[in-house]
Coordinates of C-alpha atoms in Angstrom, one line a residue:
X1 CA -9.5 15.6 25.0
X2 CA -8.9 11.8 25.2
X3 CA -12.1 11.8 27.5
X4 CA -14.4 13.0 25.1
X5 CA -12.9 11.4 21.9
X6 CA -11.4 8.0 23.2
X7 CA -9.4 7.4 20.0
X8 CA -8.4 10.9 19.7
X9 CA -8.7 11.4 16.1
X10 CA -8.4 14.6 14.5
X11 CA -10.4 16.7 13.2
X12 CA -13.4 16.7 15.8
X13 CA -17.0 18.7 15.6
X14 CA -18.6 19.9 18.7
X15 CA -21.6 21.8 18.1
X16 CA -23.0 24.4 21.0
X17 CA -25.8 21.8 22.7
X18 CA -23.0 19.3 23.1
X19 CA -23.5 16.9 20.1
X20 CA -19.8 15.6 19.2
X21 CA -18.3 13.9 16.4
X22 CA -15.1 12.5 14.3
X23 CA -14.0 11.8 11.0
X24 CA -14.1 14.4 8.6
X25 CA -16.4 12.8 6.3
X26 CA -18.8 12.7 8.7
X27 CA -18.5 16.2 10.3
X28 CA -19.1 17.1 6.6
X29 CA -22.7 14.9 6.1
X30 CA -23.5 16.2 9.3
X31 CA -22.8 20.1 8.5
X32 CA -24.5 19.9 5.2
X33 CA -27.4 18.1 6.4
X34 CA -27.9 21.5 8.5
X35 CA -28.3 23.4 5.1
X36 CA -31.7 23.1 4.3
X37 CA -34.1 20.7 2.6
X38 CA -33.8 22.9 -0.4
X39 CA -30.1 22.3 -0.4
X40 CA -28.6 20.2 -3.3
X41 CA -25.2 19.1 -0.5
X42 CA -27.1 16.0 -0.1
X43 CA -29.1 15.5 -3.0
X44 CA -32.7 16.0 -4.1
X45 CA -33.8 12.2 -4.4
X46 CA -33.1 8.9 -2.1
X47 CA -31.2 8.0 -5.1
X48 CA -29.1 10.8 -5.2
X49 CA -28.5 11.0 -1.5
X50 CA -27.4 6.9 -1.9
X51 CA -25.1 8.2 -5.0
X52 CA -23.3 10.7 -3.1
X53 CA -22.7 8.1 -0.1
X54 CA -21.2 6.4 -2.7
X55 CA -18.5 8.5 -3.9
X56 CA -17.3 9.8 -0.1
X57 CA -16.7 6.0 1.0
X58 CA -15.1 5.2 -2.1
X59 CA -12.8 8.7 -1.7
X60 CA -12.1 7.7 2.1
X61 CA -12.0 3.8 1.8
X62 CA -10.5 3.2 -1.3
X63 CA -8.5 6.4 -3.0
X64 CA -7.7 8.1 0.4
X65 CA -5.2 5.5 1.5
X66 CA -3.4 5.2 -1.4
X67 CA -3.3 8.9 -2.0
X68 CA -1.5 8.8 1.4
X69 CA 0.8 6.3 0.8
X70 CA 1.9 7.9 -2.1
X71 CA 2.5 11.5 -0.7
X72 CA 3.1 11.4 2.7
X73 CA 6.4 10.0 2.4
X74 CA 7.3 12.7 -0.1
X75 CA 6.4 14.9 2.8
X76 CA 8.3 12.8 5.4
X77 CA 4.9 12.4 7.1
X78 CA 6.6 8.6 7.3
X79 CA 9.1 6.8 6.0
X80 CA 9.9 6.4 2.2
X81 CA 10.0 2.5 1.7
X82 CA 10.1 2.0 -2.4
X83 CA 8.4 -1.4 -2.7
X84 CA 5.2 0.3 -0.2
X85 CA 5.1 3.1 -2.3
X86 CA 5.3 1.5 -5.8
X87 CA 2.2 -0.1 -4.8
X88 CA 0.5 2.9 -3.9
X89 CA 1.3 4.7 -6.6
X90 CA -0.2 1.8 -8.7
X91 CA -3.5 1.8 -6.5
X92 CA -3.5 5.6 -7.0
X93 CA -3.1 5.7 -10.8
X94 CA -5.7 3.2 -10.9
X95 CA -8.3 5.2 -9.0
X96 CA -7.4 8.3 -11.1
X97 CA -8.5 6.2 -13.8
X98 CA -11.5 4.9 -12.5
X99 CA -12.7 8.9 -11.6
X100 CA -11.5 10.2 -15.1
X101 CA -13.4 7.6 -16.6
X102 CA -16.5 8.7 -14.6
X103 CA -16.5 12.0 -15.4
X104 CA -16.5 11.8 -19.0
X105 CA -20.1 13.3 -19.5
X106 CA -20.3 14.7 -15.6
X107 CA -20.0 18.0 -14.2
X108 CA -20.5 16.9 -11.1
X109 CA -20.1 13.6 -10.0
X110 CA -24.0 13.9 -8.6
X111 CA -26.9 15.6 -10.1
X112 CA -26.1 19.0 -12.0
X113 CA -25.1 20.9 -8.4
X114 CA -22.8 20.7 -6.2
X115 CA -22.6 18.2 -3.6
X116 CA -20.7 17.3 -0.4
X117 CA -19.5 14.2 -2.3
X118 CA -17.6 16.8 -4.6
X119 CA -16.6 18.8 -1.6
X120 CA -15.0 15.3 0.0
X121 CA -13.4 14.7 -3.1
X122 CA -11.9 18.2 -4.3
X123 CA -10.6 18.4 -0.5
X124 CA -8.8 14.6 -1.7
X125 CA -7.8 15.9 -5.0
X126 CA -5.8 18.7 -3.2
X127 CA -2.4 17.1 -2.6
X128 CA -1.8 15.4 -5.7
X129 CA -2.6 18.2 -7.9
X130 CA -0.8 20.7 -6.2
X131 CA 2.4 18.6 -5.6
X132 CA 2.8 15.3 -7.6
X133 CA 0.5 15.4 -10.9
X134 CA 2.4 17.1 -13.5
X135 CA 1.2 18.5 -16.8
X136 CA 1.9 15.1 -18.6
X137 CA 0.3 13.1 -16.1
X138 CA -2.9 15.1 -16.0
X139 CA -3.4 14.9 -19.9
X140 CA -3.6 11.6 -18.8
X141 CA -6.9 12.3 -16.9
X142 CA -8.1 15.4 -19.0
X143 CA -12.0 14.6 -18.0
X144 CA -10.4 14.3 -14.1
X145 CA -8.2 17.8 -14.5
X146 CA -11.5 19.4 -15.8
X147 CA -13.8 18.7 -13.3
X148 CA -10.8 19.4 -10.7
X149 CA -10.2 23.1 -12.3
X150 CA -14.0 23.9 -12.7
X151 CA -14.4 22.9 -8.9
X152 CA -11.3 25.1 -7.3
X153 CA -12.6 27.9 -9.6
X154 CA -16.5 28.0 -7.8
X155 CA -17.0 30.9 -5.1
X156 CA -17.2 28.0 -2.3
X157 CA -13.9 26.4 -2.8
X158 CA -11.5 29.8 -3.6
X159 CA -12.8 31.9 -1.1
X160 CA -11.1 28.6 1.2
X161 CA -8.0 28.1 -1.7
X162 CA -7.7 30.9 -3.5
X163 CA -6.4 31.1 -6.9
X164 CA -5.3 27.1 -7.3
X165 CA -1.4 26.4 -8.2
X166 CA -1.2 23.2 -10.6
X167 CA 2.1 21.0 -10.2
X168 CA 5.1 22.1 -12.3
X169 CA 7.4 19.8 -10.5
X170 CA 6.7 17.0 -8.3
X171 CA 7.8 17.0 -5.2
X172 CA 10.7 15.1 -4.4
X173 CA 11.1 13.3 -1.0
X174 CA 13.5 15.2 1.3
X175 CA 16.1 13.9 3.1
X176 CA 15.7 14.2 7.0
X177 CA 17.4 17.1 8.4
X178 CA 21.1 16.0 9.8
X179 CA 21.8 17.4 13.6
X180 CA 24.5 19.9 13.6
X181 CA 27.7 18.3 15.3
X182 CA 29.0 19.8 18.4
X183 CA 32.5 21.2 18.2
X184 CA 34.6 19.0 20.2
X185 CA 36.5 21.0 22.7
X186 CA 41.0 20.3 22.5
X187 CA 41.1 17.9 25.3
X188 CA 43.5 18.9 28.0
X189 CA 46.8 17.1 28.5
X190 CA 46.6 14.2 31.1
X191 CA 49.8 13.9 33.2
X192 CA 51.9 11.0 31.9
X193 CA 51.7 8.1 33.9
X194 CA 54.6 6.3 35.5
X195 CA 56.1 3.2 32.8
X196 CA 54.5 -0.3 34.1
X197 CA 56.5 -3.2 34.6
X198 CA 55.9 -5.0 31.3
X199 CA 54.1 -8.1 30.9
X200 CA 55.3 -11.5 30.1
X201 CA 54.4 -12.3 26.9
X202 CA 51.8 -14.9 26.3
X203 CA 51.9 -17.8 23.8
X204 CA 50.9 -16.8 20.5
X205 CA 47.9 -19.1 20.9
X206 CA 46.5 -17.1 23.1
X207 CA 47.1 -13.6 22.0
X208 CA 45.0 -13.9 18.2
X209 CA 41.4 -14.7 18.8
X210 CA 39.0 -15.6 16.7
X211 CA 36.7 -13.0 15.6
X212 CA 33.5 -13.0 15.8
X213 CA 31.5 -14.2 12.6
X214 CA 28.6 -11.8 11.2
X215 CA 25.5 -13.1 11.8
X216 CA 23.0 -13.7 9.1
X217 CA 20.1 -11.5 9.1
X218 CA 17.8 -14.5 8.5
X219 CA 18.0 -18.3 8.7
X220 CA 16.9 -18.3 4.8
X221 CA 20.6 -16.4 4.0
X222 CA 21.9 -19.4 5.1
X223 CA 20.0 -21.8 3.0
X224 CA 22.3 -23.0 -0.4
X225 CA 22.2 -20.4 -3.4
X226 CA 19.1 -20.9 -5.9
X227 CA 19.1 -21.4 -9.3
X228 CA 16.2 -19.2 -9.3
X229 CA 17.0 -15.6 -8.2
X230 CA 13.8 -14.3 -6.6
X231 CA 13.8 -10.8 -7.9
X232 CA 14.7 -11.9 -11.8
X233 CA 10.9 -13.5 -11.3
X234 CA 9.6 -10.3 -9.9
X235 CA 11.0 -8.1 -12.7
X236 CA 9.5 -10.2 -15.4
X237 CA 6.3 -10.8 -14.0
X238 CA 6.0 -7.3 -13.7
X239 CA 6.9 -6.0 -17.1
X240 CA 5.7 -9.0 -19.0
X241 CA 2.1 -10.4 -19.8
X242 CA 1.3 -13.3 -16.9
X243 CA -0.1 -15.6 -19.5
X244 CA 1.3 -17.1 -21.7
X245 CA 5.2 -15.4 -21.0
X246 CA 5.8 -14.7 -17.4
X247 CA 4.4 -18.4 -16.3
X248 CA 6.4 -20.0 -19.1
X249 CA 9.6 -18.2 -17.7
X250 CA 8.3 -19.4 -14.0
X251 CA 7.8 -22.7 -15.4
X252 CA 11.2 -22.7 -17.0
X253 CA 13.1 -21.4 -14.5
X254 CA 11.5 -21.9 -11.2
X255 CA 14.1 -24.1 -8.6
X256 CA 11.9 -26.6 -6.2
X257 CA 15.0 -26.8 -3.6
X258 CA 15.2 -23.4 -3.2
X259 CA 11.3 -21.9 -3.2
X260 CA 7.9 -24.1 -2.7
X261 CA 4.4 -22.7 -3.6
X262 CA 2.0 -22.6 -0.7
X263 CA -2.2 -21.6 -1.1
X264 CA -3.1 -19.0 1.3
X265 CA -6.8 -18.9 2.1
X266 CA -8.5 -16.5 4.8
X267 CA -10.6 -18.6 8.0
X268 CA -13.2 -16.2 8.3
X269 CA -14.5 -15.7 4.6
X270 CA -17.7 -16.0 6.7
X271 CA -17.2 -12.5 8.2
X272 CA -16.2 -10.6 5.2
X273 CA -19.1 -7.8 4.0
X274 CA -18.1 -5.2 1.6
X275 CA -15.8 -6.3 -1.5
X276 CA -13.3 -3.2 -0.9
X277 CA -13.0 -3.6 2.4
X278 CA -11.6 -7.2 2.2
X279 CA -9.0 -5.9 -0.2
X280 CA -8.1 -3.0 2.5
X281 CA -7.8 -6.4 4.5
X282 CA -5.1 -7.8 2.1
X283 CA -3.2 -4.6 1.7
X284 CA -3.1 -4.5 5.5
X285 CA -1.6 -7.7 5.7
X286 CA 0.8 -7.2 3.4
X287 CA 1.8 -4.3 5.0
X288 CA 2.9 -6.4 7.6
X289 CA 4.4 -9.0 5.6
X290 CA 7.5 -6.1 5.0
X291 CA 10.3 -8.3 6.5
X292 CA 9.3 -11.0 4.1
X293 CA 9.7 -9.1 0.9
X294 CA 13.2 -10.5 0.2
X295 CA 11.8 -13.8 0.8
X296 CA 8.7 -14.0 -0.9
X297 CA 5.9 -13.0 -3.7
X298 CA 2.0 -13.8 -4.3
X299 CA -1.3 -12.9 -5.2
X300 CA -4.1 -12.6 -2.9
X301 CA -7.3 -11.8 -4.6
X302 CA -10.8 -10.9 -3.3
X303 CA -13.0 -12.8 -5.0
X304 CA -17.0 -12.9 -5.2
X305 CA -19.3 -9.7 -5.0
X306 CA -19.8 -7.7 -1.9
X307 CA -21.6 -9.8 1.1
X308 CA -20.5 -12.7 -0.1
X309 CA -16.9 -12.7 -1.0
X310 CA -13.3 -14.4 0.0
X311 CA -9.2 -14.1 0.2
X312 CA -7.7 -16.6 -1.6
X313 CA -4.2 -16.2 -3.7
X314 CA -0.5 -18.5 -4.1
X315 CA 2.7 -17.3 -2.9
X316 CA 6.3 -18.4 -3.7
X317 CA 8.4 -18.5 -0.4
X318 CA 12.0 -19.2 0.0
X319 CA 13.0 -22.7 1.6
X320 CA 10.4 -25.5 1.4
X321 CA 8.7 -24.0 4.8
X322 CA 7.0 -20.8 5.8
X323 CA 9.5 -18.7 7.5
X324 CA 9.7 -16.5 10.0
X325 CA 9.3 -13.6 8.4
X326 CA 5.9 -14.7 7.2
X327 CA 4.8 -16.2 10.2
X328 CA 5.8 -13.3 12.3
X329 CA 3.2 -11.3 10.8
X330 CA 1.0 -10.2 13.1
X331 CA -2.5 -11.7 11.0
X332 CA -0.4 -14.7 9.7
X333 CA -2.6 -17.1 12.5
X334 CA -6.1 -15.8 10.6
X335 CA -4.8 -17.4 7.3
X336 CA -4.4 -21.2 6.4
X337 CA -0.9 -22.3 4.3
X338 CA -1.3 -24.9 2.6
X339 CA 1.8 -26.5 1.0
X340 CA 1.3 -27.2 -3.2
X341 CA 2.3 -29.5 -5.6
X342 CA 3.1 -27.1 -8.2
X343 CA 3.7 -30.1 -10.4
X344 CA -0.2 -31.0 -10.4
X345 CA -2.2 -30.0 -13.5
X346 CA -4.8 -28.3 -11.3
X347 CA -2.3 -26.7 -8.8
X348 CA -0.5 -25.2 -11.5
X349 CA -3.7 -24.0 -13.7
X350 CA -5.0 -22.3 -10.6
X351 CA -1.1 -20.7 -9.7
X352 CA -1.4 -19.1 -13.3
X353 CA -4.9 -17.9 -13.2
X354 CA -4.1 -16.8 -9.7
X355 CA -1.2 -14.5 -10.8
X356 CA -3.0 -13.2 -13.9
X357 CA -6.2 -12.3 -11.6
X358 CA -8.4 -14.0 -14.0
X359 CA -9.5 -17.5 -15.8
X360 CA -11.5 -20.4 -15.0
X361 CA -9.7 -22.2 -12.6
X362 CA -10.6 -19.1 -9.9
X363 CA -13.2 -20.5 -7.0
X364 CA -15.0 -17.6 -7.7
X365 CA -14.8 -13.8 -9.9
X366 CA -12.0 -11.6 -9.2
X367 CA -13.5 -8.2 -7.8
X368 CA -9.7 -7.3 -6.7
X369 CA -6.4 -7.9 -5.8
X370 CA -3.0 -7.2 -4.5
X371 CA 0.4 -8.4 -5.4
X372 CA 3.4 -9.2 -2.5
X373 CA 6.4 -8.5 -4.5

């Protein structure tokens, strides 16, 4: 297998003269492109055909991942860690939006057929609506719900689904199954030994050692308690408008001998292409920024337009240096930190445009964004 598809990817076409492929997305332009030029699977026009490009990168690059990081650790497919999957269910509800708003005055989200696009993206739609979005939540994205339920009902997709189950509870995640214990056996009697000779006793100096001390889990638990706790920031950042209240609280409250605000800009702006793709690049990174959580929150945004764009954001760190856990990142080396006076008008007026993702004081528009808290 691993000889014909090196990065042995599932699923995989092979077609009878020998012509291979991967990724579903593409298996499916590929099988529809076999339909016909009277088909409608990939559109009547250049435009069309362009439109419906559109819609499967944007459901594989863009709603796909968080989709997955929302329900695959509700199916223990990987590990349920609550700050990862708070995020994704924040990039999911976001992309819900942006498709419910879409189909406002659509049937289809090409044309007035069907087209693979709506095949990629019904095959998307699946898992959410059969396990997570409840009634509430789809009155939330009635145009979304519509165009889902006209879809499963067409001749194509039941004679594949059948008659389609909405969510009346969402799934829960499940706790890993526990290993039955082995029942000890009664262990047999040993002979009793002989009485030994007994030993001198030492000097009490000797007999009571010291223990051990715990270890701290990271050089920062050692640093002296802030005045600033962290997570306090995190929590009213997060249920608060950024400007004018959260800032004035961070302002207020923020402790320069415990945190220090460093500017985190990507090297090789030069190599970035599509706008989404850079911010797959962020979330990436902050995937692997997980044993920094504790330590640290900022904004990295994707600023500029596609072709032409950059990574530029603040974060907050604990201590006065970057720490191991950031710099222990794997992509930390393909980003420069730059230590900041947050007590310089312009520092601070690009720190609070920064965390509110918008205002003047940004290098460029903000396409995007993603938040390390």
């Amino acid at each position: 297998y691993l000889a014909k598809y090196p990065a042995g990817k599932v699923p995989v076409f092979e077609g009878a003269d020998g012509f291979s492929l991967t990724d579903s997305s593409a298996i499916a332009y590929y099988v529809a492109s076999k339909a016909g030029s009277d088909s409608p699977l990939l559109g009547q026009t250049p435009e069309e055909t362009a439109e419906i490009l559109q819609f499967i990168l944007f459901a594989e690059a863009d709603y796909s991942p968080a989709m997955a990081g929302v329900m695959y650790p509700l199916y223990n497919f990987m590990p349920l860690i609550k700050p990862a999957h708070q995020q994704a269910e924040e990039q999911l509800t976001r992309f819900l939006g942006v498709l419910n708003t879409l189909l406002i005055d659509r049937t289809f989200l090409v044309g007035e057929r069907i087209t693979i696009a709506d095949v990629v993206l019904v095959c998307d739609l699946i898992m959410p609506y059969r396990n997570y979005l409840e009634e509430a939540d789809r009155k939330k994205y009635r145009n979304l719900t519509r165009y889902f339920k006209t879809m499963v009902a067409q001749p194509a997709f039941k004679a594949i689904l059948g008659d389609f189950e909405l969510c009346k509870e969402r799934i829960k995640p499940q706790a890993p199954a526990k290993k039955e214990k082995k029942e000890k056996k009664p262990a047999q009697e040993k002979p009793k030994a002989e009485p030994k000779p007994k030993a001198e006793k030492k000097p009490e100096a000797d007999e009571e050692e010291e223990a051990p001390k715990a270890k701290p889990k990271s050089k920062l638990d050692l640093l002296p308690k802030p005045n600033m706790i962290l997570d306090d920031w995190k929590r009213f950042y997060s249920n608060n408008d950024t400007k004018p209240t959260a800032m004035n609280w961070l302002w207020e409250n923020f402790d320069a001998e415990g945190y220090s605000f460093w500017k985190v800009e990507y090297k090789y702006n030069d190599e970035l292409t599509k706008c989404f793709m850079t911010n797959n690049l962020i979330s990436g990174f902050f995937n692997r920024l997980e044993r920094a959580r504790k330590y640290a929150f900022g904004n990295l945004l994707t600023l500029g337009e596609d072709d032409n764009n950059m990574i530029w954001g603040y974060f907050i760190v604990r201590g006065l240096e970057v720490p191991e856990e950031v710099t222990d990142a794997a992509d930390y080396e393909s980003f420069n930190w730059t230590s900041a006076d947050f007590k310089d008008p312009k520092t601070r007026a690009e720190i609070e445009d920064c965390f509110a993702w918008e205002g003047p004081n940004l290098p460029r528009a903000c396409y995007d964004g993603k938040t390390f808290k």
